[in-house]
PDB file of C-alpha atoms in Angstrom:
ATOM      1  CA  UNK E 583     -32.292  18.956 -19.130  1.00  0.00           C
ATOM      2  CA  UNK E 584     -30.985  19.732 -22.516  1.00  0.00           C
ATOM      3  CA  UNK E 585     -27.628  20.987 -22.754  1.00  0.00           C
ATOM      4  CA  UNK E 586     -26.218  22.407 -26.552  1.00  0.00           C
ATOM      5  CA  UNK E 587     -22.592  23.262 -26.146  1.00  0.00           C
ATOM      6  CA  UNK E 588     -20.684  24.996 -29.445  1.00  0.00           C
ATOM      7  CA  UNK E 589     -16.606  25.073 -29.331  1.00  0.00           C
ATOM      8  CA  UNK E 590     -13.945  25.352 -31.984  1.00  0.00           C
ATOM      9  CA  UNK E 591     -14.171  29.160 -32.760  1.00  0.00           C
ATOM     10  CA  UNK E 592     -11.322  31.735 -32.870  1.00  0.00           C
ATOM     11  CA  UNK E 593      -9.626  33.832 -34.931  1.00  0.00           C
ATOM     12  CA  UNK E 594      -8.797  32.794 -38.545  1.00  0.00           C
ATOM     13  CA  UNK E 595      -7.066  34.556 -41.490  1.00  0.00           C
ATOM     14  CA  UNK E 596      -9.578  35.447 -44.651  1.00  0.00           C
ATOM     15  CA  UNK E 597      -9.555  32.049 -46.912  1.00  0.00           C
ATOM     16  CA  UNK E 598      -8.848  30.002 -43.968  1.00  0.00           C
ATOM     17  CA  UNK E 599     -11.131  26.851 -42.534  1.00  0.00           C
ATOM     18  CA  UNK E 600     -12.939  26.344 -39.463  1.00  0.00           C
ATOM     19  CA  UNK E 601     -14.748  23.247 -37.634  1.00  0.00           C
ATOM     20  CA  UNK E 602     -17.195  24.192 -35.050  1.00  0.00           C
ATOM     21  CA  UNK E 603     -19.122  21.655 -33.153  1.00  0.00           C
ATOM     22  CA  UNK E 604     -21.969  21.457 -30.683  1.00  0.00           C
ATOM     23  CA  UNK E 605     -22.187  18.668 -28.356  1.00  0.00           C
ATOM     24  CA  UNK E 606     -25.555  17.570 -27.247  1.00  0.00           C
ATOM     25  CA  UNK E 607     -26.874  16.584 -24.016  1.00  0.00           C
ATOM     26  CA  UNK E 608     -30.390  15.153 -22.674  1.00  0.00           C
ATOM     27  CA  UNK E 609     -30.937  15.429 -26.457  1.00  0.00           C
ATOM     28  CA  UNK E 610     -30.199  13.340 -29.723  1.00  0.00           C
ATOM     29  CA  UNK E 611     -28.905  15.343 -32.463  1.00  0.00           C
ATOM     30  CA  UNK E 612     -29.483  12.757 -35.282  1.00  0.00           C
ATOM     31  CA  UNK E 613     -33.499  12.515 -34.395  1.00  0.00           C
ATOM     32  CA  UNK E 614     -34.116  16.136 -34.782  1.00  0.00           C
ATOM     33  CA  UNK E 615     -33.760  18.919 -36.958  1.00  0.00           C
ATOM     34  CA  UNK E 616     -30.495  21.204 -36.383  1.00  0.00           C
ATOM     35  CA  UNK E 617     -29.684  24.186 -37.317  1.00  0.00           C
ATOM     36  CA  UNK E 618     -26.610  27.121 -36.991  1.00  0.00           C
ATOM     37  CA  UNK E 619     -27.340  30.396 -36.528  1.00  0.00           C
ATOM     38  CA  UNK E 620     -25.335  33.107 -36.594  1.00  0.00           C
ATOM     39  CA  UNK E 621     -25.269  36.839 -35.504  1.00  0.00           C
ATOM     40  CA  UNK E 622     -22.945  39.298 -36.543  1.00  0.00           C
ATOM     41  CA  UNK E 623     -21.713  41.643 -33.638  1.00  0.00           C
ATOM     42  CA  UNK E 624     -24.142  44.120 -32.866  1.00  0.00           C
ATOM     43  CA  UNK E 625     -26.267  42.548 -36.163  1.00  0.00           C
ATOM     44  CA  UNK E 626     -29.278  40.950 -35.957  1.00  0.00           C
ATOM     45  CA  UNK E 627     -29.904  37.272 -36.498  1.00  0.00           C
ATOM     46  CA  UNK E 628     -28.976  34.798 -39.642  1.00  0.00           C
ATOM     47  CA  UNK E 629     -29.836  31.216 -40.202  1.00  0.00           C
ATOM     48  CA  UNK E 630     -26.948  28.958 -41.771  1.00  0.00           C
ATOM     49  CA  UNK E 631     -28.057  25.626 -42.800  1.00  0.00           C
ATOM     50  CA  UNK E 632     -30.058  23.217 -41.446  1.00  0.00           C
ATOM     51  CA  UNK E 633     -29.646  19.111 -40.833  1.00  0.00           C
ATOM     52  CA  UNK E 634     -33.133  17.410 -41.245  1.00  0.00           C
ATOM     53  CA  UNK E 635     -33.512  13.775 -39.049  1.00  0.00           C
ATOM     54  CA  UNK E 636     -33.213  12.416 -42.744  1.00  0.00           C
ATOM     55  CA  UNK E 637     -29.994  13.925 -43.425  1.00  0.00           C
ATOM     56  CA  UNK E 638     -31.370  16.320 -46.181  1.00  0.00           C
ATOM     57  CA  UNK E 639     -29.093  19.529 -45.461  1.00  0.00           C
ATOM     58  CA  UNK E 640     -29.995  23.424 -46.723  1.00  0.00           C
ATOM     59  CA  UNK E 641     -27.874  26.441 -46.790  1.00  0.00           C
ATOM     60  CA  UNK E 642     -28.094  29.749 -46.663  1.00  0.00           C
ATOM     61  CA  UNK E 643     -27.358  31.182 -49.869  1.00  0.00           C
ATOM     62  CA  UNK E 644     -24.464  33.337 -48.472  1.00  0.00           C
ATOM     63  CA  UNK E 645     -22.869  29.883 -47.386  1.00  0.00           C
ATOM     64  CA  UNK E 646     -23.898  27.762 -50.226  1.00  0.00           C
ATOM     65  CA  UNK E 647     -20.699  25.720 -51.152  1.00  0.00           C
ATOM     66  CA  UNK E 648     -18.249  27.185 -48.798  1.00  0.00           C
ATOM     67  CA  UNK E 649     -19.811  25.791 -45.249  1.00  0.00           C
ATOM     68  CA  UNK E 650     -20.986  21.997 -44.896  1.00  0.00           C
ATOM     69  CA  UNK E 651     -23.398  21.031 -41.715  1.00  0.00           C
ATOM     70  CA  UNK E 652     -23.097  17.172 -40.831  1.00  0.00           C
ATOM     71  CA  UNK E 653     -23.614  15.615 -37.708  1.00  0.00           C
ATOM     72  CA  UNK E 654     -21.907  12.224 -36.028  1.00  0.00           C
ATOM     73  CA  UNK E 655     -24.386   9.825 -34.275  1.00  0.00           C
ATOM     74  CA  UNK E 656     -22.359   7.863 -31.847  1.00  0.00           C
ATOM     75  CA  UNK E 657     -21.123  11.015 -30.153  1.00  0.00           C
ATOM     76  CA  UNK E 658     -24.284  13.046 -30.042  1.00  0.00           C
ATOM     77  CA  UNK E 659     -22.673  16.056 -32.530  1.00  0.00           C
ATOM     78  CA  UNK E 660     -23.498  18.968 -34.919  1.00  0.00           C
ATOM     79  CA  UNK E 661     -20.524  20.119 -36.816  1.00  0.00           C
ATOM     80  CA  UNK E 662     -20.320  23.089 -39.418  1.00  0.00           C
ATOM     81  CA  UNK E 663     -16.764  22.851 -41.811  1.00  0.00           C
ATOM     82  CA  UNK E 664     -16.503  26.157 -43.034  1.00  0.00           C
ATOM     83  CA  UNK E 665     -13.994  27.044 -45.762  1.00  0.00           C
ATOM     84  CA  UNK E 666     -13.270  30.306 -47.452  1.00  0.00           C
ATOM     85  CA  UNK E 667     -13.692  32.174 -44.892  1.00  0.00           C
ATOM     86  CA  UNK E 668     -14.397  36.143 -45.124  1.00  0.00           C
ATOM     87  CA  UNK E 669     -14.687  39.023 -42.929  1.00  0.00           C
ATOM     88  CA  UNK E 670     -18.282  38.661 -43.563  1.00  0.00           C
ATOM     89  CA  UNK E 671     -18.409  35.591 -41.716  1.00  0.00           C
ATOM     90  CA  UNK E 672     -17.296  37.344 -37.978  1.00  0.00           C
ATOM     91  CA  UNK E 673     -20.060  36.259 -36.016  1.00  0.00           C
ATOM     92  CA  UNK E 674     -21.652  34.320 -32.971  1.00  0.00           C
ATOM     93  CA  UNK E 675     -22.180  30.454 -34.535  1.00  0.00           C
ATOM     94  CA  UNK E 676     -25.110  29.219 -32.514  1.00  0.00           C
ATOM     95  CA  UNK E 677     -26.484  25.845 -32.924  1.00  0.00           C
ATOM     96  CA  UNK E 678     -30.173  25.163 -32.308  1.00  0.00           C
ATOM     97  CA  UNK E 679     -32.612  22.342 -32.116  1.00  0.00           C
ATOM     98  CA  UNK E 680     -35.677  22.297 -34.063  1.00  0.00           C
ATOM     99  CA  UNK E 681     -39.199  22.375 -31.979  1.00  0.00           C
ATOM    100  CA  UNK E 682     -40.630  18.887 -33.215  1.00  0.00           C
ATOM    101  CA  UNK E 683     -40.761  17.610 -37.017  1.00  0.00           C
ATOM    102  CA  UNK E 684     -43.901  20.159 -37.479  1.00  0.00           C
ATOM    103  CA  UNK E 685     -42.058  22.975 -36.697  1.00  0.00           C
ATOM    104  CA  UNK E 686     -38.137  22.521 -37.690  1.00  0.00           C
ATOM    105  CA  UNK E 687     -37.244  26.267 -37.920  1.00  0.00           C
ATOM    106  CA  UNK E 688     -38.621  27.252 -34.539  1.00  0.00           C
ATOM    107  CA  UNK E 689     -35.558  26.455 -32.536  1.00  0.00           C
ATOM    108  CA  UNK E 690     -36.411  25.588 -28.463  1.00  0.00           C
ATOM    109  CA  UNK E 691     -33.030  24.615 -27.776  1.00  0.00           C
ATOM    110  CA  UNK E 692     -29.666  27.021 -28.429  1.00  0.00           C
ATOM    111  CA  UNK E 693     -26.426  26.660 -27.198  1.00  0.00           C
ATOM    112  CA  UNK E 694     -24.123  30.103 -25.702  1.00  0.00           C
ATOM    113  CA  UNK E 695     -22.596  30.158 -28.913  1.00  0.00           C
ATOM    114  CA  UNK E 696     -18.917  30.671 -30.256  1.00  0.00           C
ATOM    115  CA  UNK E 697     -17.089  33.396 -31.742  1.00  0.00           C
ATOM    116  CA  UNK E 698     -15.456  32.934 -35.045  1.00  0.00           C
ATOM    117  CA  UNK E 699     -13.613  36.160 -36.028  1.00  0.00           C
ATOM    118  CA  UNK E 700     -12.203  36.318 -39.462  1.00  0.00           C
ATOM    119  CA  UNK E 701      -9.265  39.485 -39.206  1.00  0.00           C
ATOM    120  CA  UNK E 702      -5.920  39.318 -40.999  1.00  0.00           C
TER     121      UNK E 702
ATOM    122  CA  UNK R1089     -36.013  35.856 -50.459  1.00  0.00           C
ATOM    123  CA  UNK R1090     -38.689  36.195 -47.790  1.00  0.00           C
ATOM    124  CA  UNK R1091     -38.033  39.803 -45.924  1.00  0.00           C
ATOM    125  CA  UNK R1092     -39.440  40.258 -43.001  1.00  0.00           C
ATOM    126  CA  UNK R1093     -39.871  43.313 -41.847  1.00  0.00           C
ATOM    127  CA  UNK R1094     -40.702  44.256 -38.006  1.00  0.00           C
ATOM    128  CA  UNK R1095     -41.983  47.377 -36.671  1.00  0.00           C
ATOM    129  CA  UNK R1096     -40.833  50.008 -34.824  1.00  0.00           C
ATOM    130  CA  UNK R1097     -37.330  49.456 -34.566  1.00  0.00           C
ATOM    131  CA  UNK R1098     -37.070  50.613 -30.986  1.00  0.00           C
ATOM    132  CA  UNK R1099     -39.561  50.683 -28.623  1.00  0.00           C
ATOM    133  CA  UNK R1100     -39.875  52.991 -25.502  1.00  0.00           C
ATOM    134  CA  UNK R1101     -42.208  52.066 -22.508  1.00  0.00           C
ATOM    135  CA  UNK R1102     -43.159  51.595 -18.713  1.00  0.00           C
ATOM    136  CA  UNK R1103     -43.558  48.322 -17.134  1.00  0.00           C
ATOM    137  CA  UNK R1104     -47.177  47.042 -16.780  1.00  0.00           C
ATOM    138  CA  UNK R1105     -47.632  48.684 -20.332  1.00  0.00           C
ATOM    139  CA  UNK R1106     -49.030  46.735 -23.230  1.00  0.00           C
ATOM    140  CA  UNK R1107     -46.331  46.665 -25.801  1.00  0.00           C
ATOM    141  CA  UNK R1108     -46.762  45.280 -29.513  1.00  0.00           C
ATOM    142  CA  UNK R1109     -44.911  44.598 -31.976  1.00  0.00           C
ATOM    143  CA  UNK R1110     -45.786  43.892 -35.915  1.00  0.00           C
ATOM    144  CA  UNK R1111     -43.429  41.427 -38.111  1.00  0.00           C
ATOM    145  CA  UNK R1112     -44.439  41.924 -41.947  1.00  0.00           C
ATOM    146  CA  UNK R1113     -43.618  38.837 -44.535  1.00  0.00           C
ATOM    147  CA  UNK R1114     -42.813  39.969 -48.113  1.00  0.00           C
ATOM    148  CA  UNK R1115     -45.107  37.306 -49.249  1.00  0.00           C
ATOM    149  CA  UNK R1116     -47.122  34.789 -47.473  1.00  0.00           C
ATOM    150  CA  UNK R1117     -45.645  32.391 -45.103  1.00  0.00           C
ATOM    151  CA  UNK R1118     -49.094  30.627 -44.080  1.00  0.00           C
ATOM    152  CA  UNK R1119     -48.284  30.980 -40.056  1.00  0.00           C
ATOM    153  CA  UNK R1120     -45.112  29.072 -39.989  1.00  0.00           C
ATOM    154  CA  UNK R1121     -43.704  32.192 -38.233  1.00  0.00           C
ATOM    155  CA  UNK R1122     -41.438  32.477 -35.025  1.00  0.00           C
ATOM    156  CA  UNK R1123     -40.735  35.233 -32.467  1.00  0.00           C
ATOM    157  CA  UNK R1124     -38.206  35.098 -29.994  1.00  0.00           C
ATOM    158  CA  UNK R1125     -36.814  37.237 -27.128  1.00  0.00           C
ATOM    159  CA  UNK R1126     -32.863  38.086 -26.687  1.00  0.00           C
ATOM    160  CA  UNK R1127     -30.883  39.307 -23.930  1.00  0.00           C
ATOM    161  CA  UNK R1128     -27.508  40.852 -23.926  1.00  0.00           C
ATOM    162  CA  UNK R1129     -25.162  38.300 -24.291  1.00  0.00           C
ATOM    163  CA  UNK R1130     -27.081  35.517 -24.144  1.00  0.00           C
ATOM    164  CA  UNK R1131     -28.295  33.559 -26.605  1.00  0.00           C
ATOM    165  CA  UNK R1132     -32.054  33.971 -28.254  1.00  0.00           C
ATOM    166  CA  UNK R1133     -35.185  32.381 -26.738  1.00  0.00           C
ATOM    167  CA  UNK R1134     -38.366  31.389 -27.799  1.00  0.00           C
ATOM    168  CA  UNK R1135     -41.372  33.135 -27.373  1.00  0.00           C
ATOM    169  CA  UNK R1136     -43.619  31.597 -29.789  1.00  0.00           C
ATOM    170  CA  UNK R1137     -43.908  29.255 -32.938  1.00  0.00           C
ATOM    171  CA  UNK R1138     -46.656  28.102 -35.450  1.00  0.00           C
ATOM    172  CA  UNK R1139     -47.544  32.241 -35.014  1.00  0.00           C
ATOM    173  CA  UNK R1140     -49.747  31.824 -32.283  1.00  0.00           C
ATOM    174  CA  UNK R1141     -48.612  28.837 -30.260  1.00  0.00           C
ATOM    175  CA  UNK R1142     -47.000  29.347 -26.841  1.00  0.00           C
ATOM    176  CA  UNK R1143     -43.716  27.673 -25.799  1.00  0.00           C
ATOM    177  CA  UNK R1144     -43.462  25.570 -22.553  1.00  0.00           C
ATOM    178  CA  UNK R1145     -42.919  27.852 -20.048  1.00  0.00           C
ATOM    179  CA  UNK R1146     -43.164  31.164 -21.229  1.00  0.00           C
ATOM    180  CA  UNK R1147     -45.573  33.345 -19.444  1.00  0.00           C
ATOM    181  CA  UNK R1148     -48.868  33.642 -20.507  1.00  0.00           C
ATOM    182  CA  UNK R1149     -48.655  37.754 -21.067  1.00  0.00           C
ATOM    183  CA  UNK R1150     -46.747  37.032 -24.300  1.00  0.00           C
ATOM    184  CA  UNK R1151     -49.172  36.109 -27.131  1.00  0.00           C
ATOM    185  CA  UNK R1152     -49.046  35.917 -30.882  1.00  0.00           C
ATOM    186  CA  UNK R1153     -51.385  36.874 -33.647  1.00  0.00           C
ATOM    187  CA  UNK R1154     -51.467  36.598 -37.843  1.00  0.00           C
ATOM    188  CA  UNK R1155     -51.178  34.614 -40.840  1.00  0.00           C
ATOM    189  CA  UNK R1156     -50.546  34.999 -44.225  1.00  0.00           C
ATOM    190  CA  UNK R1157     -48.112  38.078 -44.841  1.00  0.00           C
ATOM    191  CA  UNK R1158     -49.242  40.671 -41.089  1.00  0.00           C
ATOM    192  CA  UNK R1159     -48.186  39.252 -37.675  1.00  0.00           C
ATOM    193  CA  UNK R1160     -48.097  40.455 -33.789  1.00  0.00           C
ATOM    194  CA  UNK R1161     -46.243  39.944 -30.680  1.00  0.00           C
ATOM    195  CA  UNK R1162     -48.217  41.086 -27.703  1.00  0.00           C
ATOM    196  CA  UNK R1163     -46.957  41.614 -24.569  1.00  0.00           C
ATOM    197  CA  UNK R1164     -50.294  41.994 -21.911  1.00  0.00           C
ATOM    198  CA  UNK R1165     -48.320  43.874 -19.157  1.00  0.00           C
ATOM    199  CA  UNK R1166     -44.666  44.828 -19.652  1.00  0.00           C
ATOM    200  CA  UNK R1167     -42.590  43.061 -16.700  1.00  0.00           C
ATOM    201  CA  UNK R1168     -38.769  44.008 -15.763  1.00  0.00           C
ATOM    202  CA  UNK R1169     -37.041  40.999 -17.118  1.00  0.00           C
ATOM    203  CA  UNK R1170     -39.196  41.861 -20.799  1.00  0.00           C
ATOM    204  CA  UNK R1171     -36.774  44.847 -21.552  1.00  0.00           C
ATOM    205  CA  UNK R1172     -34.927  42.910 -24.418  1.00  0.00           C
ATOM    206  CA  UNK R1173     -34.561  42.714 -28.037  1.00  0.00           C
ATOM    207  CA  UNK R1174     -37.570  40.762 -29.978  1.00  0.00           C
ATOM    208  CA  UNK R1175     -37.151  39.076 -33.762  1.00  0.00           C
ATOM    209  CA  UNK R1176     -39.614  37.588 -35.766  1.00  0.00           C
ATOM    210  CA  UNK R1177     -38.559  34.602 -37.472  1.00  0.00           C
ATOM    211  CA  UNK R1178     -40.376  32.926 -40.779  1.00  0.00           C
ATOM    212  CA  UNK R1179     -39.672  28.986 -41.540  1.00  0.00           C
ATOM    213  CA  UNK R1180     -42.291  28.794 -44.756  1.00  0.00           C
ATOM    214  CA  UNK R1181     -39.444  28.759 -47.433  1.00  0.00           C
ATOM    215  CA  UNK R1182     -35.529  28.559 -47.370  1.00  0.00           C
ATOM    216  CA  UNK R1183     -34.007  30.450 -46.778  1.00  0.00           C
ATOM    217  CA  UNK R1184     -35.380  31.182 -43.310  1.00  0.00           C
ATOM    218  CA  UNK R1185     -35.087  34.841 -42.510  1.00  0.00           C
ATOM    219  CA  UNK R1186     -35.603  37.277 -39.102  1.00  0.00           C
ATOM    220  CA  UNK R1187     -36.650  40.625 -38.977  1.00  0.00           C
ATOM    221  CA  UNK R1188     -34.188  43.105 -37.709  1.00  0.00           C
ATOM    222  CA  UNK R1189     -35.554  43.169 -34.300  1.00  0.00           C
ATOM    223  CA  UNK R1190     -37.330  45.685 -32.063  1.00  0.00           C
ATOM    224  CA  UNK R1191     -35.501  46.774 -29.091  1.00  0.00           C
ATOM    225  CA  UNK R1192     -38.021  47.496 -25.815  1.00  0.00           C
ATOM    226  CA  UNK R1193     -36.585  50.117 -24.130  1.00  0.00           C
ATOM    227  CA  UNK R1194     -37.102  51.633 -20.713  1.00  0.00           C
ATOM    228  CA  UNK R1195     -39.162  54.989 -21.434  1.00  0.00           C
TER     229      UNK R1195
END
């Protein structure tokens, strides 16, 4: 069975820095393509950047330079570093596994997701 | 940007109806489109991918339909456990984007 599991929300001031991380079971991280999600409460849905097998990385453009995906191989991990964070950014972070290589931004496998609240 | 744009917002209707439900691309995305179904506080699912291809294990009343720039989510006969929130999902051209979802509603 796979397992995604996200942690390291909370609450953080506005500029502040968070690490989230998924940890991956029945599933390797580093041969498929990961994403983040996120969904604002009560909002719809938002994709965040994506982690191809290769390594090649893309961001959403209202996360471009601020938020850095990256993932660590021996322990089976997604991570998202996000800096500068805004009250813009209060959301559900959701990390998702790509289908197959055909078919990277149809995501079969999603963790519960974490809350990251950005509030002064 | 691609926007996609999903129709109706809301959707009212009986169980063992035939509910559908139109995403609309902003240009053409070829039919490297998603759909997925969400629950309350749980995290999204999905339906279909590839526009008309069905995930493992989802029932066979959900199908999908289009390419190009006009896709559909059918549902054959509305079940209990279908009442949910549906997006539409496109993965032709970063940034991937959703629609804004159609709730189905009990009527």
């Amino acid at each position: 069975d796979v397992q995604l599991e996200e942690s390291g929300g909370g609450l953080i001031q506005p500029g502040g820095s968070l690490r989230l991380s998924c940890a991956a079971s029945g599933f390797t991280v580093s041969s498929n393509y990961m994403s983040w999600v996120r969904q604002s409460p009560g909002k719809g849905l938002e994709w965040v950047s994506v982690i191809y097998s290769g390594g090649s990385t893309y961001y959403a453009d209202s996360v471009k330079g601020r938020f850095t995906i990256s993932r660590d191989k021996p322990k089976n991990m997604l991570h998202l570093q996000m800096n500068s964070l805004g009250v813009e950014d209060t959301a559900i972070y959701y990390c998702a596994g790509g289908r197959d290589a055909y078919n990277p931004g149809a995501w079969g496998y999603w963790g519960q997701g974490t809350l990251v609240t950005v509030s002064s | 940007d691609i926007q996609m744009t999903q129709s109706p917002s809301t959707l009212s209707a009986s169980v063992g109806d035939r509910v559908t439900i139109t995403c609309r691309a902003s240009q053409t995305i070829s039919t490297w489109l998603a759909w997925y179904q969400q629950k309350p506080g749980k995290a999204p699912k999905l339906l279909i991918y590839k526009a008309s291809i069905l995930e493992s294990g989802v029932p066979s009343g959900f199908s999908g339909s289009g390419s190009g720039t006009e896709f559909t989510l059918t549902i054959s006969s509305l079940q209990p456990e279908d009442f949910a929130t549906y997006y539409c999902q496109q993965y032709n051209g970063y940034p991937w984007t959703f629609g804004q979802g159609t709730k189905v509603e009990f009527k």
